Each structure stands twice: as C-alpha cells, then as structure tokens.
mmCIF file of C-alpha atoms in Angstrom:
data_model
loop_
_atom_site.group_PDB
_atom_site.id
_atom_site.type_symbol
_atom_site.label_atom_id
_atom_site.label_comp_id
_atom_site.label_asym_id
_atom_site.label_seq_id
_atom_site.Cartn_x
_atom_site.Cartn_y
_atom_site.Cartn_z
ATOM 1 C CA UNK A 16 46.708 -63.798 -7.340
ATOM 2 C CA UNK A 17 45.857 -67.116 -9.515
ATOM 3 C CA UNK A 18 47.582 -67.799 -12.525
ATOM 4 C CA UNK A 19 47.349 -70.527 -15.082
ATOM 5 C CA UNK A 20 50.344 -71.349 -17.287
ATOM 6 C CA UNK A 21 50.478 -73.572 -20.172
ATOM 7 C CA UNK A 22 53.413 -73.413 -21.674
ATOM 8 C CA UNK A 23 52.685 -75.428 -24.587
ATOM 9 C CA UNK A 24 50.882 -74.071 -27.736
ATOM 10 C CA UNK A 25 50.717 -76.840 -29.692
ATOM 11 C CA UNK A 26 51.837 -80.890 -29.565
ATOM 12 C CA UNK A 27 51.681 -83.312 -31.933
ATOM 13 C CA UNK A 28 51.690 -87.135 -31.045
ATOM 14 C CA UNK A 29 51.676 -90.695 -32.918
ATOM 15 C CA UNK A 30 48.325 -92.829 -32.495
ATOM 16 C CA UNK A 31 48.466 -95.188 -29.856
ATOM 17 C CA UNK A 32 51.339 -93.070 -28.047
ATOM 18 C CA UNK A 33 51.450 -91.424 -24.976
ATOM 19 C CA UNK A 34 51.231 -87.407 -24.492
ATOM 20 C CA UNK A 35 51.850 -84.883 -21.640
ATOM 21 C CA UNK A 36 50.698 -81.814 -21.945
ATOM 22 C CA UNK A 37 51.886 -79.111 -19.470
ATOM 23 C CA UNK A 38 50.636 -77.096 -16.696
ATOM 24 C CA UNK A 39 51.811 -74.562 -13.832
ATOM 25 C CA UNK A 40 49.929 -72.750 -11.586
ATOM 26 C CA UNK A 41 50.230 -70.202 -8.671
ATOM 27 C CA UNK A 42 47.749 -69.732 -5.848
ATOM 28 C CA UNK A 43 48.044 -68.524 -2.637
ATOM 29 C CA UNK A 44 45.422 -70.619 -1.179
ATOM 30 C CA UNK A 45 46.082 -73.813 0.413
ATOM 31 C CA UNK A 46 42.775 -75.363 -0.841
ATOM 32 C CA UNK A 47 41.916 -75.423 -4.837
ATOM 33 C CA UNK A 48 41.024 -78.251 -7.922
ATOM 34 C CA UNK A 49 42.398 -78.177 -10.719
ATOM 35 C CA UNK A 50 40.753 -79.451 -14.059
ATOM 36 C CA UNK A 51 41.061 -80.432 -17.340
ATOM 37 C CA UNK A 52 39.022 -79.351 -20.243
ATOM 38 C CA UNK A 53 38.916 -80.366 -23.981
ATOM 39 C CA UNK A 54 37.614 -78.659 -26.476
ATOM 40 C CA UNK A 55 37.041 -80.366 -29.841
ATOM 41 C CA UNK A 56 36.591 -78.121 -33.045
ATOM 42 C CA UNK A 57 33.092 -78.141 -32.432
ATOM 43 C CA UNK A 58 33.926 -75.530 -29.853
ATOM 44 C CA UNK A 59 32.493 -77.023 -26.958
ATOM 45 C CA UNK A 60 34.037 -77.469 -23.417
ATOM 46 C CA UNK A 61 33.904 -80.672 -22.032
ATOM 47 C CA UNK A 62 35.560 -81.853 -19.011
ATOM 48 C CA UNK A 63 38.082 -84.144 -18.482
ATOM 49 C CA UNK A 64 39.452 -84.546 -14.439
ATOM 50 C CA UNK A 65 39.575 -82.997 -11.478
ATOM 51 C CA UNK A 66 42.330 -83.033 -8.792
ATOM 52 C CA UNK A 67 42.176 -81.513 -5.393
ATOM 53 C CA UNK A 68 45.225 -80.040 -3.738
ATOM 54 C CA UNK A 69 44.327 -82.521 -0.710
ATOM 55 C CA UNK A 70 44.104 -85.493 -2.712
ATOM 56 C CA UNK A 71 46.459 -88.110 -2.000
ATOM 57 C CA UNK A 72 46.725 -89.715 -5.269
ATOM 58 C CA UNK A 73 46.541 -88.375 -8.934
ATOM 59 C CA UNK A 74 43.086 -88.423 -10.815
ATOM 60 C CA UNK A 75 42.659 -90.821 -13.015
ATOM 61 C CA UNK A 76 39.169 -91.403 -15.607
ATOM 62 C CA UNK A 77 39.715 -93.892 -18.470
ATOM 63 C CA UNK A 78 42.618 -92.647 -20.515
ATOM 64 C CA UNK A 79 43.412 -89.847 -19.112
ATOM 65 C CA UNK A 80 45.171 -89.340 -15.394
ATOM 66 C CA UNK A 81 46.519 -85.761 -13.732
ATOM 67 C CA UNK A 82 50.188 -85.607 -12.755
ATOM 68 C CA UNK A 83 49.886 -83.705 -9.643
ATOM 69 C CA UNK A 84 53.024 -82.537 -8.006
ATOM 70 C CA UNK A 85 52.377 -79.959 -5.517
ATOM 71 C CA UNK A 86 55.802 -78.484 -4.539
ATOM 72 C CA UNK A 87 56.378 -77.901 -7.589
ATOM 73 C CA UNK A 88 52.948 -76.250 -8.459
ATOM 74 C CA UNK A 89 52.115 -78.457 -11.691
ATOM 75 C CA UNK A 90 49.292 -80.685 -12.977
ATOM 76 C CA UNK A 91 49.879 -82.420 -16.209
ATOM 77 C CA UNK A 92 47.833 -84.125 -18.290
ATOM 78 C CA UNK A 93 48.498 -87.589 -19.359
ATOM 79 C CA UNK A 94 46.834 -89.143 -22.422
ATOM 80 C CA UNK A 95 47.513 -92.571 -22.884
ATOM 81 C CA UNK A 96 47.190 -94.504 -26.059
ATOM 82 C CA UNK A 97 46.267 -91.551 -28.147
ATOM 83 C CA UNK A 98 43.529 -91.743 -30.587
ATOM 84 C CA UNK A 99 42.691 -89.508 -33.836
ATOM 85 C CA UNK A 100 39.876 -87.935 -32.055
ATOM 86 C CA UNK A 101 42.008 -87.101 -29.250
ATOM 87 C CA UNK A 102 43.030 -83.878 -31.493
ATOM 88 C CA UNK A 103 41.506 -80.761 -29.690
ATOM 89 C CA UNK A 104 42.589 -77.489 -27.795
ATOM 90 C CA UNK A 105 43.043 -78.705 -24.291
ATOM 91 C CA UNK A 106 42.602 -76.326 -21.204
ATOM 92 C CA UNK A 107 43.878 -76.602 -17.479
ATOM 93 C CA UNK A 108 42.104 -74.449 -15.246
ATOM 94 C CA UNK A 109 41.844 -73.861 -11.540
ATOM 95 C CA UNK A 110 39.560 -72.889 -8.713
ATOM 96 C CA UNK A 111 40.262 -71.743 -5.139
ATOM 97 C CA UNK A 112 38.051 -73.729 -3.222
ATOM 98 C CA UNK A 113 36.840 -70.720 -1.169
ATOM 99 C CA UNK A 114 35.986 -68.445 -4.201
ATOM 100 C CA UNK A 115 33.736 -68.120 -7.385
ATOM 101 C CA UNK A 116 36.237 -67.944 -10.191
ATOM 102 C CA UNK A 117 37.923 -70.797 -12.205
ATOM 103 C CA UNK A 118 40.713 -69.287 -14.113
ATOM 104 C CA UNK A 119 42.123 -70.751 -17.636
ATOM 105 C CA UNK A 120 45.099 -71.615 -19.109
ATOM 106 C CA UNK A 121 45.431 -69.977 -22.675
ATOM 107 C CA UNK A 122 45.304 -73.793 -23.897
ATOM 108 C CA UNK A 123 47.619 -76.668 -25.745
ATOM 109 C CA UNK A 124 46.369 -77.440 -29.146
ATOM 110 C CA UNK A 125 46.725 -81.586 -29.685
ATOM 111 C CA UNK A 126 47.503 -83.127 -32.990
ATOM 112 C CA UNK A 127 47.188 -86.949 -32.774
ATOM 113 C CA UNK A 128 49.023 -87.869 -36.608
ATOM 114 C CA UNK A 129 47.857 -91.456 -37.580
ATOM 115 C CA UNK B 13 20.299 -83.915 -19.730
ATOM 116 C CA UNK B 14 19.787 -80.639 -20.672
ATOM 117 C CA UNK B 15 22.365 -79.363 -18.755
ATOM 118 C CA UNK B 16 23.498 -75.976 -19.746
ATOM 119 C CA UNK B 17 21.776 -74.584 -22.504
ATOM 120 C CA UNK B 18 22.430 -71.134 -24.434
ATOM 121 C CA UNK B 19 20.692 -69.785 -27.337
ATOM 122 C CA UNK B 20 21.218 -68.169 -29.836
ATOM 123 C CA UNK B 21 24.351 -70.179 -30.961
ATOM 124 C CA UNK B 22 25.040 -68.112 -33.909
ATOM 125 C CA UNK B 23 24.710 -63.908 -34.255
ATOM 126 C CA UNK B 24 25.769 -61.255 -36.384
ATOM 127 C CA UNK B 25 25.299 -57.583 -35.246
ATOM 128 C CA UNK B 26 25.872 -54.488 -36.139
ATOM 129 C CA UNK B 27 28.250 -52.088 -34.585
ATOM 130 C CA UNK B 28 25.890 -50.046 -32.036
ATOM 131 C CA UNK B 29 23.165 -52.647 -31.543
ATOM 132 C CA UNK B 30 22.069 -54.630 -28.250
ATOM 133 C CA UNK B 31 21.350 -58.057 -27.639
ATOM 134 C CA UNK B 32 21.091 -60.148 -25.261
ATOM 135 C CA UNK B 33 22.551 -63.889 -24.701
ATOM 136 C CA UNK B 34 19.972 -66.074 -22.800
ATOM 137 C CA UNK B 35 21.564 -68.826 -20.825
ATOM 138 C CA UNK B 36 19.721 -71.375 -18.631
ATOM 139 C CA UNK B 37 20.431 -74.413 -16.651
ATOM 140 C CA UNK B 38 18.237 -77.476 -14.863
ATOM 141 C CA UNK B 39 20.927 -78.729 -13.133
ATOM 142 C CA UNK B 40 20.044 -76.390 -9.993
ATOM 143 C CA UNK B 41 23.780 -74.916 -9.538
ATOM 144 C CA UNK B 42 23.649 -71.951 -7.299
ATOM 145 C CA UNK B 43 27.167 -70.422 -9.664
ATOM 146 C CA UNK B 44 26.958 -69.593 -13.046
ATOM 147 C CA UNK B 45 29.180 -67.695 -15.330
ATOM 148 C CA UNK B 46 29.776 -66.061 -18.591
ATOM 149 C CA UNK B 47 33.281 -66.594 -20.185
ATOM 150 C CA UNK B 48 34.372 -65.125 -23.415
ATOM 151 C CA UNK B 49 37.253 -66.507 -25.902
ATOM 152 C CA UNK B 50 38.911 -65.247 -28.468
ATOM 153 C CA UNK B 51 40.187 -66.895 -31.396
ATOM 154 C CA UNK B 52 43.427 -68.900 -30.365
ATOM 155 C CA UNK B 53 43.273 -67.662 -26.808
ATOM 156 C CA UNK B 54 41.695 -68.914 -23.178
ATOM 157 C CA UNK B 55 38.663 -68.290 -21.726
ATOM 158 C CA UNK B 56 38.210 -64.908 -19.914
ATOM 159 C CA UNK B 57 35.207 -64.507 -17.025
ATOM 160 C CA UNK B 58 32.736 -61.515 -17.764
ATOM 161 C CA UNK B 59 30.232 -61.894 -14.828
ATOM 162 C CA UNK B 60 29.781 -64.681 -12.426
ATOM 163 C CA UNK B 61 26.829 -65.001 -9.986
ATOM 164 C CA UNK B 62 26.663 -66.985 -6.755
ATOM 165 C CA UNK B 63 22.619 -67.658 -6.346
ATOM 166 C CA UNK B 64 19.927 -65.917 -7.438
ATOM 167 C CA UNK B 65 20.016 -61.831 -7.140
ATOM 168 C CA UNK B 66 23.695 -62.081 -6.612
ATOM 169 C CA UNK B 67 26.216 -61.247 -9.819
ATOM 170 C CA UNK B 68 29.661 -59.462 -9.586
ATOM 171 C CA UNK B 69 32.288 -58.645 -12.358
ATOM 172 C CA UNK B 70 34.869 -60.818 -13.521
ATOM 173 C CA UNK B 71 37.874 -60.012 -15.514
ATOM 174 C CA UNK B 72 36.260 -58.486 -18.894
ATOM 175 C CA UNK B 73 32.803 -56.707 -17.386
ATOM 176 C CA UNK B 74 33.199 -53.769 -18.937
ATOM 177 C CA UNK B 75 30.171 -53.347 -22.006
ATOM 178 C CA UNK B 76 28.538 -56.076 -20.910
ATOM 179 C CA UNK B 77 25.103 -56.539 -17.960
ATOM 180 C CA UNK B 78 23.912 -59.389 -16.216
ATOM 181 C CA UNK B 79 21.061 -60.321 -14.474
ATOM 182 C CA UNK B 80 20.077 -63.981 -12.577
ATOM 183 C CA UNK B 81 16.227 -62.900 -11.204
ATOM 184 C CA UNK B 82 16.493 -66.931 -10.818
ATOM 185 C CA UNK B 83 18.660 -69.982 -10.269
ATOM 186 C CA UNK B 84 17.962 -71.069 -13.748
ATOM 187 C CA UNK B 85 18.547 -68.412 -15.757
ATOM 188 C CA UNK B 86 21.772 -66.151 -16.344
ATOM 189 C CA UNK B 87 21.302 -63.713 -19.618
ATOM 190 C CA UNK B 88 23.857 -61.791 -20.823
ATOM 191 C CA UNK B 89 23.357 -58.305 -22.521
ATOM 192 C CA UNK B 90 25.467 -56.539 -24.674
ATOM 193 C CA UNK B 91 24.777 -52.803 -24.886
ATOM 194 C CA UNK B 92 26.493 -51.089 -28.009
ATOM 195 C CA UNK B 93 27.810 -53.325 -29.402
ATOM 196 C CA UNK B 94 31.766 -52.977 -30.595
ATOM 197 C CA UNK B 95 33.916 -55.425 -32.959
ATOM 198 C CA UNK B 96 35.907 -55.792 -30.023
ATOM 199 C CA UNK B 97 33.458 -58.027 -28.710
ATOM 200 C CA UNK B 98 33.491 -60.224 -31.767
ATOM 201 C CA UNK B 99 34.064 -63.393 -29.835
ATOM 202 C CA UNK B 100 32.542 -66.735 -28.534
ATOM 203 C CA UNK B 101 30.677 -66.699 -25.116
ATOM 204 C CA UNK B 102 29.974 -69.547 -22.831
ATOM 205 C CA UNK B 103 28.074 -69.834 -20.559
ATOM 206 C CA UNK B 104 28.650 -72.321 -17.565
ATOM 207 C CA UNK B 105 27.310 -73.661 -14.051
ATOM 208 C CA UNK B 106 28.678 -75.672 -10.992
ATOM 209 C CA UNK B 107 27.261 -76.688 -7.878
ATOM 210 C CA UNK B 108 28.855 -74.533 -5.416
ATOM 211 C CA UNK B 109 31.587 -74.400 -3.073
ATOM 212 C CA UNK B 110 33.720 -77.416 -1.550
ATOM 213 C CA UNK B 111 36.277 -79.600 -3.211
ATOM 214 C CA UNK B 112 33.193 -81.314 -5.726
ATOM 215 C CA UNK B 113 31.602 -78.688 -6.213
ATOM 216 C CA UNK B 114 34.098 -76.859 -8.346
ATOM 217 C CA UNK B 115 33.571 -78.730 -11.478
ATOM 218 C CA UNK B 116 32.393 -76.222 -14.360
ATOM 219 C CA UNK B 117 29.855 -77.726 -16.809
ATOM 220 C CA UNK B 118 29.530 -75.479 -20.291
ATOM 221 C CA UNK B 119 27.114 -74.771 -23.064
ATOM 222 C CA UNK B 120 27.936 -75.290 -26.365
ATOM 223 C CA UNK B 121 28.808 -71.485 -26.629
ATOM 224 C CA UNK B 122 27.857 -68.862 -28.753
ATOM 225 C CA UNK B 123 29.585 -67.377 -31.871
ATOM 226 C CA UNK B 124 29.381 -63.607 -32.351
ATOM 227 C CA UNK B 125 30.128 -61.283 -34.947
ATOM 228 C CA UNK B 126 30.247 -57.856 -34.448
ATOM 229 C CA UNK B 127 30.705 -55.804 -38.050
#
C-alpha cells in the first residue's frame, strides 16, 4: 500500500533563510512521482515540483528543488531564500505511475518570520 | 487558462439536503478527481474517473455520487447531507498515465457547511 508521511506539522524560518521540510513515503511500485504542493490561505493547491523515481537528478524550478534519496524512501523540499509569502501549508504527495490515485501527506504548515 | 474550474465556491446546507458540486475542465485530461479536506488535515480522494463513463471509489465514497457523461465535466453529488461532510472539496485533473502525466492541477475548491 502507498503511504505519505510528513512528519512535520509546522516550521518556522527567518526571511532570506533556507528551509527543509520533510517527507517519507512507501510504495511498492518501482515506478511513481512525487510532488509538491502549496497551499496559501486562500486555500488553493498549487503545484510546486515533480520528481520521478527514475530521474537521475533532483528537481529543481526557481527556488525550490526536491531532495530525492531513494534508498531511503524520502523527498524533501528545499526552499531557498525564504520569502514572507512563502508562509503556506505545504503538501508532498505521490502517484504510482501505473495507477489513478495521488495520495497526500497530512501537510507542513510554513511560517517565514521577517 | 481556465483550467479547472468548480462552482459553487461557497455553500451552506442543511442537514438532509442534496446538492451537487459541478466541476469542469478545458484542459482535455482523461483523470479527474474529487478530494476532500478537513480543517488542519490532508486531502482525502472521494471518486476518481479515468475517461469519460469510467468513475470508481476512492478512499471516502461513501454518501457521495459521481458521474463524468464527458471528458469535461466531473459533478459531485451529495445525497443527505450530514455535518460530517462539512469540509472543503477539490476538484482536480491530469493528463493521464506515464511519468508527466501525473501532475494534478486543482480548482480553487469549495467550502461547505453542513448545519
């Protein structure tokens, strides 16, 4: 079965710092992404990065880059330079690549403190 | 972009009433799904469809219908409603199978009250 695990409920972070926030998974399947989702207090979802297991490198897009280690079934988010509107709920999720169903992480709220 | 779009974004109902959350997108993804979260928690799948004429349960079916009659369009119905289903519901799409096509795009969600 799939599971999600963020282990994290909330983080708080100086502007301008860097911040990790946490993820674990389990899958049985050799073949599955994994994402990144922010949600704002707006409420809603946008997405961040992808990573596939078979990628070679990490993800990277602008500020934010995917700390993929594989053996040891985790895919942390980076956010560099942290910035005020950076504060959110942040999901990891993950998708088999042969099924229908992403599953979610029960999220990491962000506080970026000026 | 349109995108994903879901209407109504706001609902109150009554304990014992139906409704029904319309959800469509233009982005022509054959999968589409309905998601529910709770306050402070993740996002649970309802119902999930593949293509058109094709749904199946996800994790949290139970009091809750779908139908996709076309590619476009995924409503959601809620029959009797129950406070228990006080939540908010997205909606989302993605282009199919294969490594890039897993990426979920969501609607702005829906916030309902059940009292």
């Amino acid at each position: 079965a799939q599971k999600i695990t963020q282990t994290q409920p909330g983080m708080f972070v100086q502007e301008k710092e860097a911040v990790t926030l946490d993820c674990t998974y389990d899958t049985s399947d050799p073949s599955y992404g994994l994402f990144w989702y922010k949600q704002p207090s707006s409420g809603e979802m946008i997405f961040l990065i992808y990573q596939g297991s078979y990628d070679q490198q990490n993800a990277t897009e602008g500020r934010y880059s995917l700390n993929f280690q594989k053996a040891r079934k985790s895919a942390n988010l980076v956010i560099s330079a942290s910035q005020l509107g950076d504060s959110a709920m942040y999901f990891c999720a993950m998708k088999n690549t042969g099924g229908f169903k992403t599953i979610f992480g029960a999220g990491t709220r962000l506080f970026v403190k000026a | 972009n349109a995108g994903v779009t879901q209407t109504p974004k706001f609902r109150i109902l009554k304990i014992g009433q139906s409704m029904t959350l319309q959800c469509a997108q233009d982005m022509n993804h054959n999968y589409m799904y309905w998601y529910r979260q709770d306050p402070g928690m993740g996002l649970k799948l309802i119902y999930y469809s593949v293509g058109a004429g094709i749904t199946d349960k996800g994790e949290v079916p139970n009091g809750y219908n779908v139908s996709r009659s076309t590619t476009e369009d995924f409503p959601l119905r809620l029959e009797l409603a129950a406070p228990s289903q006080t939540s908010v519901y997205f909606c989302a799409s993605s282009p199919g199978q294969g490594l890039s096509g897993n990426t979920i795009y969501f609607g702005e969600g829906s916030w309902l009250t059940v009292v």
